[in-house]
Amino acid sequence: QVQLVESGGGSVQAGGSLRLSCAASGYTYTNYCMAWFRQAPGKERKEVLAIYRGRTIPYYADSVVGRFTISQDNAKNTLDLQMNSLKPEDTAMYYCAAAPWREGPCALWDTRYNYWGQGTQVTVSS
């Protein structure tokens, strides 16, 4: 059974940085698509931010490319999201998600992910 637990959220001023971690168990990174999503207040759907699968090239949404970096920490067995140059519009609940990889690119839609963490809140003030 895949289990995901996020940590690292908090409040920061615009321009600041945060590092989110997703402690994962019950699977291997190469067989799963691992993603970070966020859901802003009042938004119905979760927005994909970055996707990681083993040794493939990570995917980044246009809204975060150049500012966010997704990576795997082998020592801690976590999937991390380094967030730099944060903006007030980055304020949201951030989620780690996983889905078994079948073939081709990993999905960009939240409905395609089977496993979710509980979320961690990120608040960016201006």
N, CA, C and O of each residue as an XYZ file, in Angstrom:
504
protein
N       0.839     -1.182      0.000
C       0.000      0.000      0.000
C       0.888      1.252      0.000
O       1.766      1.405      0.849
N       0.643      2.135     -0.963
C       1.404      3.377     -1.047
C       0.908      4.351      0.007
O      -0.295      4.566      0.154
N       1.847      4.937      0.738
C       1.505      5.949      1.738
C       2.364      7.183      1.510
O       3.566      7.089      1.260
N       1.721      8.344      1.602
C       2.392      9.618      1.347
C       2.099     10.589      2.485
O       0.952     10.740      2.903
N       3.143     11.245      2.980
C       2.982     12.216      4.064
C       3.813     13.447      3.728
O       5.037     13.373      3.623
N       3.129     14.592      3.560
C       3.832     15.839      3.227
C       4.247     16.589      4.489
O       3.645     16.442      5.553
N       5.290     17.394      4.338
C       5.722     18.291      5.409
C       6.466     19.460      4.780
O       6.829     19.417      3.605
N       6.688     20.500      5.568
C       7.503     21.616      5.112
C       6.747     22.874      4.735
O       7.362     23.884      4.393
N       5.443     22.835      4.791
C       4.688     24.031      4.465
C       4.843     25.095      5.541
O       5.433     24.849      6.592
N       4.307     26.278      5.268
C       4.380     27.357      6.235
C       4.080     28.689      5.591
O       3.560     28.749      4.477
N       4.408     29.757      6.294
C       4.172     31.109      5.811
C       5.496     31.772      5.488
O       6.471     31.627      6.225
N       5.528     32.499      4.384
C       6.751     33.150      3.945
C       6.378     34.414      3.193
O       5.279     34.518      2.648
N       7.284     35.366      3.164
C       7.043     36.583      2.398
C       7.399     36.363      0.938
O       8.188     35.483      0.595
N       6.806     37.174      0.099
C       7.077     37.084     -1.334
C       8.577     37.192     -1.594
O       9.271     38.015     -0.996
N       9.058     36.346     -2.495
C      10.485     36.292     -2.793
C      11.226     35.249     -1.979
O      12.380     34.934     -2.270
N      10.571     34.714     -0.963
C      11.208     33.739     -0.102
C      11.164     32.327     -0.670
O      10.708     32.105     -1.791
N      11.651     31.372      0.133
C      11.742     29.984     -0.302
C      11.178     29.048      0.756
O      11.184     29.347      1.950
N      10.696     27.916      0.286
C      10.273     26.821      1.151
C      10.658     25.516      0.481
O      10.765     25.441     -0.743
N      10.864     24.493      1.289
C      11.144     23.158      0.751
C      10.125     22.193      1.331
O      10.060     21.992      2.543
N       9.334     21.601      0.453
C       8.352     20.602      0.846
C       8.945     19.216      0.685
O       9.735     18.965     -0.225
N       8.555     18.322      1.578
C       8.984     16.931      1.477
C       7.775     16.018      1.513
O       6.784     16.296      2.188
N       7.874     14.922      0.775
C       6.832     13.903      0.751
C       7.496     12.586      1.129
O       8.262     12.014      0.352
N       7.191     12.116      2.328
C       7.718     10.825      2.770
C       6.860      9.730      2.164
O       5.656      9.658      2.407
N       7.497      8.881      1.372
C       6.748      7.893      0.612
C       7.182      6.477      0.966
O       8.351      6.228      1.259
N       6.241      5.569      0.936
C       6.550      4.172      1.188
C       5.591      3.289      0.403
O       4.500      3.715      0.025
N       6.016      2.053      0.165
C       5.140      1.078     -0.473
C       5.270      0.954     -1.974
O       4.431      0.318     -2.612
N       6.314      1.554     -2.563
C       6.476      1.481     -4.012
C       7.916      1.835     -4.375
O       8.710      2.198     -3.507
N       8.251      1.727     -5.672
C       9.556      2.180     -6.164
C       9.350      3.341     -7.138
O       8.399      3.338     -7.920
N      10.216      4.305     -7.091
C      10.046      5.518     -7.879
C       9.972      5.237     -9.370
O       9.248      5.935    -10.079
N      10.683      4.256     -9.867
C      10.697      4.033    -11.303
C       9.390      3.446    -11.796
O       9.094      3.538    -12.988
N       8.603      2.849    -10.925
C       7.344      2.248    -11.335
C       6.145      3.155    -11.099
O       5.015      2.795    -11.431
N       6.386      4.322    -10.530
C       5.301      5.230    -10.210
C       5.602      6.635    -10.735
O       6.754      7.068    -10.778
N       4.545      7.328    -11.130
C       4.631      8.753    -11.399
C       4.382      9.457    -10.064
O       3.378      9.205     -9.397
N       5.298     10.332     -9.687
C       5.174     11.079     -8.456
C       4.994     12.542     -8.795
O       5.737     13.088     -9.611
N       4.027     13.175     -8.183
C       3.719     14.555     -8.572
C       3.424     15.423     -7.366
O       3.004     14.946     -6.311
N       3.654     16.704     -7.554
C       3.204     17.715     -6.607
C       2.079     18.508     -7.281
O       2.216     18.981     -8.410
N       0.971     18.637     -6.557
C      -0.176     19.425     -6.983
C      -0.417     20.513     -5.943
O       0.131     20.475     -4.842
N      -1.242     21.475     -6.313
C      -1.718     22.432     -5.328
C      -3.166     22.795     -5.652
O      -3.623     22.705     -6.792
N      -3.852     23.203     -4.612
C      -5.235     23.645     -4.771
C      -5.378     24.975     -4.058
O      -5.281     25.056     -2.833
N      -5.611     26.018     -4.846
C      -5.735     27.361     -4.293
C      -7.132     27.555     -3.717
O      -8.061     26.847     -4.106
N      -7.292     28.494     -2.804
C      -8.621     28.765     -2.229
C      -9.622     29.098     -3.319
O      -9.341     29.900     -4.210
N     -10.793     28.480     -3.244
C     -11.843     28.742     -4.210
C     -11.712     28.003     -5.519
O     -12.598     28.096     -6.369
N     -10.637     27.277     -5.704
C     -10.445     26.513     -6.944
C     -10.986     25.100     -6.764
O     -10.783     24.463     -5.730
N     -11.668     24.634     -7.781
C     -12.277     23.314     -7.688
C     -11.267     22.204     -7.950
O     -11.313     21.150     -7.316
N     -10.357     22.446     -8.887
C      -9.408     21.406     -9.286
C      -8.017     21.679     -8.732
O      -7.647     22.812     -8.424
N      -7.273     20.600     -8.621
C      -5.884     20.713     -8.230
C      -5.042     20.965     -9.486
O      -5.312     20.420    -10.556
N      -4.030     21.792     -9.326
C      -3.136     22.164    -10.428
C      -1.837     21.378    -10.294
O      -1.211     21.390     -9.234
N      -1.429     20.696    -11.363
C      -0.162     19.979    -11.319
C       0.984     20.976    -11.386
O       0.928     21.946    -12.143
N       2.020     20.739    -10.598
C       3.182     21.628    -10.564
C       4.412     20.963    -11.161
O       5.101     21.547    -11.997
N       4.683     19.727    -10.721
C       5.880     19.026    -11.161
C       5.664     17.527    -11.025
O       4.964     17.063    -10.125
N       6.280     16.779    -11.935
C       6.140     15.326    -11.955
C       7.518     14.691    -12.067
O       8.380     15.158    -12.812
N       7.705     13.605    -11.302
C       8.994     12.905    -11.269
C       8.743     11.414    -11.432
O       7.833     10.850    -10.824
N       9.564     10.791    -12.260
C       9.494      9.324    -12.376
C      10.886      8.781    -12.623
O      11.402      8.825    -13.740
N      11.486      8.266    -11.551
C      12.790      7.625    -11.662
C      13.821      8.525    -12.318
O      14.011      9.668    -11.903
N      14.492      8.004    -13.349
C      15.586      8.729    -13.990
C      15.154      9.486    -15.236
O      15.999      9.874    -16.044
N      13.856      9.702    -15.407
C      13.378     10.478    -16.547
C      13.447     11.973    -16.235
O      13.616     12.365    -15.080
N      13.316     12.796    -17.264
C      13.363     14.247    -17.081
C      12.077     14.710    -16.404
O      10.990     14.379    -16.878
N      12.168     15.467    -15.307
C      10.956     15.925    -14.627
C      10.140     16.876    -15.495
O      10.664     17.550    -16.381
N       8.857     16.907    -15.213
C       7.947     17.851    -15.871
C       7.661     19.006    -14.916
O       7.515     18.799    -13.712
N       7.581     20.227    -15.459
C       7.211     21.393    -14.667
C       6.114     22.170    -15.381
O       6.156     22.348    -16.598
N       5.142     22.626    -14.619
C       4.124     23.509    -15.172
C       4.748     24.864    -15.481
O       5.723     25.270    -14.848
N       4.175     25.556    -16.460
C       4.702     26.868    -16.846
C       4.730     27.838    -15.671
O       5.601     28.705    -15.591
N       3.778     27.686    -14.767
C       3.657     28.629    -13.653
C       4.807     28.522    -12.651
O       5.020     29.434    -11.852
N       5.550     27.407    -12.692
C       6.606     27.219    -11.701
C       7.972     26.949    -12.309
O       8.961     26.889    -11.579
N       8.056     26.786    -13.623
C       9.339     26.472    -14.239
C      10.344     27.572    -13.929
O      10.042     28.761    -14.033
N      11.550     27.148    -13.545
C      12.598     28.095    -13.194
C      12.561     28.522    -11.736
O      13.524     29.103    -11.234
N      11.453     28.239    -11.049
C      11.341     28.614     -9.630
C      11.283     27.391     -8.719
O      11.831     27.413     -7.618
N      10.629     26.335     -9.164
C      10.455     25.118     -8.368
C      11.318     23.995     -8.934
O      11.521     23.904    -10.145
N      11.825     23.137     -8.040
C      12.613     21.979     -8.458
C      12.140     20.753     -7.705
O      12.079     20.754     -6.475
N      11.805     19.703     -8.447
C      11.384     18.445     -7.840
C      12.577     17.495     -7.835
O      13.337     17.437     -8.802
N      12.736     16.758     -6.750
C      13.878     15.849     -6.666
C      13.590     14.738     -5.674
O      12.706     14.839     -4.824
N      14.365     13.681     -5.815
C      14.247     12.544     -4.914
C      15.441     12.552     -3.972
O      16.585     12.682     -4.408
N      15.168     12.413     -2.667
C      16.245     12.308     -1.684
C      16.346     10.840     -1.294
O      15.532     10.339     -0.519
N      17.341     10.160     -1.829
C      17.463      8.719     -1.586
C      17.736      8.399     -0.127
O      17.253      7.396      0.398
N      18.513      9.253      0.524
C      18.865      8.990      1.915
C      17.634      9.026      2.814
O      17.497      8.217      3.732
N      16.743      9.974      2.538
C      15.553     10.126      3.372
C      14.334      9.430      2.787
O      13.297      9.331      3.441
N      14.460      8.947      1.551
C      13.334      8.350      0.833
C      12.155      9.318      0.764
O      11.020      8.972      1.094
N      12.452     10.515      0.335
C      11.412     11.525      0.179
C      11.448     12.096     -1.235
O      12.464     12.034     -1.928
N      10.318     12.649     -1.637
C      10.206     13.406     -2.871
C      10.071     14.856     -2.456
O       9.103     15.223     -1.789
N      11.028     15.687     -2.842
C      11.064     17.052     -2.364
C      10.664     18.047     -3.447
O      10.810     17.783     -4.640
N      10.157     19.196     -3.005
C       9.850     20.282     -3.917
C      10.483     21.537     -3.341
O      10.001     22.088     -2.352
N      11.555     21.982     -3.959
C      12.206     23.228     -3.557
C      11.509     24.363     -4.277
O      11.424     24.377     -5.505
N      11.009     25.318     -3.504
C      10.253     26.420     -4.074
C      10.974     27.727     -3.775
O      11.122     28.112     -2.615
N      11.414     28.398     -4.812
C      12.108     29.670     -4.681
C      11.298     30.786     -5.319
O      10.365     30.532     -6.081
N      11.659     32.016     -5.004
C      10.994     33.196     -5.583
C       9.479     33.087     -5.461
O       8.751     33.309     -6.428
N       9.021     32.748     -4.282
C       7.592     32.531     -4.077
C       6.801     33.824     -4.252
O       7.270     34.918     -3.940
N       5.584     33.655     -4.764
C       4.694     34.782     -5.037
C       3.400     34.595     -4.249
O       3.060     33.471     -3.880
N       2.686     35.669     -3.990
C       1.400     35.510     -3.286
C       0.460     34.543     -3.984
O      -0.313     33.850     -3.322
N       0.510     34.483     -5.293
C      -0.368     33.560     -6.024
C       0.038     32.099     -5.874
O      -0.663     31.212     -6.360
N       1.161     31.838     -5.205
C       1.541     30.457     -4.894
C       0.837     29.955     -3.640
O       0.955     28.781     -3.288
N       0.109     30.834     -2.965
C      -0.619     30.433     -1.766
C      -1.645     29.355     -2.105
O      -2.500     29.551     -2.968
N      -1.551     28.215     -1.418
C      -2.423     27.080     -1.715
C      -2.119     25.946     -0.745
O      -1.162     26.000      0.027
N      -2.959     24.919     -0.806
C      -2.651     23.653     -0.145
C      -1.880     22.812     -1.155
O      -2.308     22.645     -2.297
N      -0.751     22.290     -0.726
C       0.121     21.522     -1.606
C       0.022     20.035     -1.263
O       0.054     19.643     -0.097
N      -0.102     19.216     -2.320
C      -0.290     17.790     -2.156
C       0.757     17.009     -2.944
O       1.156     17.398     -4.042
N       1.185     15.908     -2.360
C       1.998     14.920     -3.047
C       1.062     13.817     -3.529
O       0.136     13.434     -2.814
N       1.294     13.307     -4.726
C       0.426     12.268     -5.277
C       1.248     11.242     -6.040
O       2.355     11.526     -6.499
N       0.689     10.043     -6.166
C       1.382      8.963     -6.871
C       0.404      8.166     -7.703
O      -0.766      8.016     -7.352
N       0.908      7.659     -8.816
C       0.109      6.806     -9.685
C       1.015      5.775    -10.325
O       2.124      6.110    -10.741
N       0.573      4.525    -10.416
C       1.399      3.520    -11.096
C       1.672      3.937    -12.529
O       0.771      4.394    -13.232
N       2.921      3.778    -12.964
C       3.261      4.114    -14.337
C       3.020      2.911    -15.243
O       3.467      1.806    -14.937
N       2.318      3.118    -16.357
C       2.038      2.033    -17.305
C       2.938      2.162    -18.517
O       3.748      1.277    -18.793
N       2.798      3.268    -19.245
C       3.617      3.534    -20.422
C       3.474      5.002    -20.791
O       2.522      5.662    -20.375
N       4.414      5.509    -21.565
C       4.334      6.883    -22.015
C       4.522      7.880    -20.879
O       4.967      7.517    -19.791
N       4.178      9.151    -21.142
C       4.376     10.191    -20.129
C       3.394     10.066    -18.970
O       2.310      9.498    -19.111
N       3.789     10.599    -17.836
C       2.898     10.609    -16.681
C       1.753     11.596    -16.916
O       1.902     12.584    -17.636
N       0.618     11.307    -16.296
C      -0.578     12.134    -16.479
C      -0.429     13.487    -15.791
O       0.267     13.615    -14.784
N      -1.089     14.482    -16.348
C      -1.068     15.832    -15.791
C      -2.306     16.132    -14.958
O      -2.369     17.183    -14.321
N      -3.290     15.239    -14.945
C      -4.561     15.536    -14.294
C      -4.668     14.825    -12.948
O      -4.251     13.675    -12.807
N      -5.221     15.510    -11.979
C      -5.304     14.947    -10.635
C      -6.153     13.685    -10.584
O      -5.935     12.823     -9.733
N      -7.103     13.574    -11.478
C      -7.987     12.403    -11.454
C      -7.263     11.114    -11.825
O      -7.789     10.022    -11.609
N      -6.073     11.232    -12.376
C      -5.322     10.037    -12.786
C      -4.399      9.511    -11.692
O      -3.707      8.511    -11.883
N      -4.390     10.187    -10.549
C      -3.505      9.795     -9.455
C      -4.307      9.088     -8.364
O      -5.354      9.562     -7.922
N      -3.777      7.941     -7.949
C      -4.505      7.059     -7.047
C      -4.252      7.359     -5.575
O      -5.120      7.150     -4.728
N      -3.055      7.850     -5.285
C      -2.655      7.997     -3.890
C      -2.305      9.450     -3.599
O      -1.650     10.123     -4.395
N      -2.758      9.914     -2.443
C      -2.576     11.316     -2.068
C      -2.149     11.432     -0.619
O      -2.538     10.630      0.230
N      -1.336     12.451     -0.352
C      -1.044     12.798      1.022
C      -2.146     13.687      1.573
O      -3.123     13.985      0.886
N      -1.980     14.105      2.818
C      -3.007     14.903      3.479
C      -2.901     16.378      3.124
O      -3.833     17.142      3.374
N      -1.784     16.784      2.546
C      -1.592     18.173      2.137
C      -0.844     18.987      3.180
O      -0.877     18.682      4.372
N      -0.169     20.029      2.708
C       0.521     20.960      3.589
C       0.283     22.379      3.056
O       0.403     22.624      1.856
N      -0.053     23.301      3.951
C      -0.439     24.644      3.544
C       0.791     25.518      3.318
O       1.725     25.525      4.119
N       0.769     26.256      2.206
C       1.792     27.254      1.906
C       1.094     28.603      1.757
O       0.163     28.745      0.965
N       1.548     29.580      2.518
C       0.972     30.927      2.459
C       2.091     31.920      2.173
O       3.084     31.980      2.898
N       1.919     32.696      1.113
C       2.921     33.684      0.709
C       2.292     35.061      0.824
O       1.283     35.343      0.179
N       2.878     35.910      1.634
C       2.346     37.257      1.834
C       3.159     38.262      1.023
O       4.350     38.084      0.771
N       2.457     39.329      0.625
C       3.115     40.352     -0.205
C       3.821     41.384      0.643
O       4.424     42.314      0.108
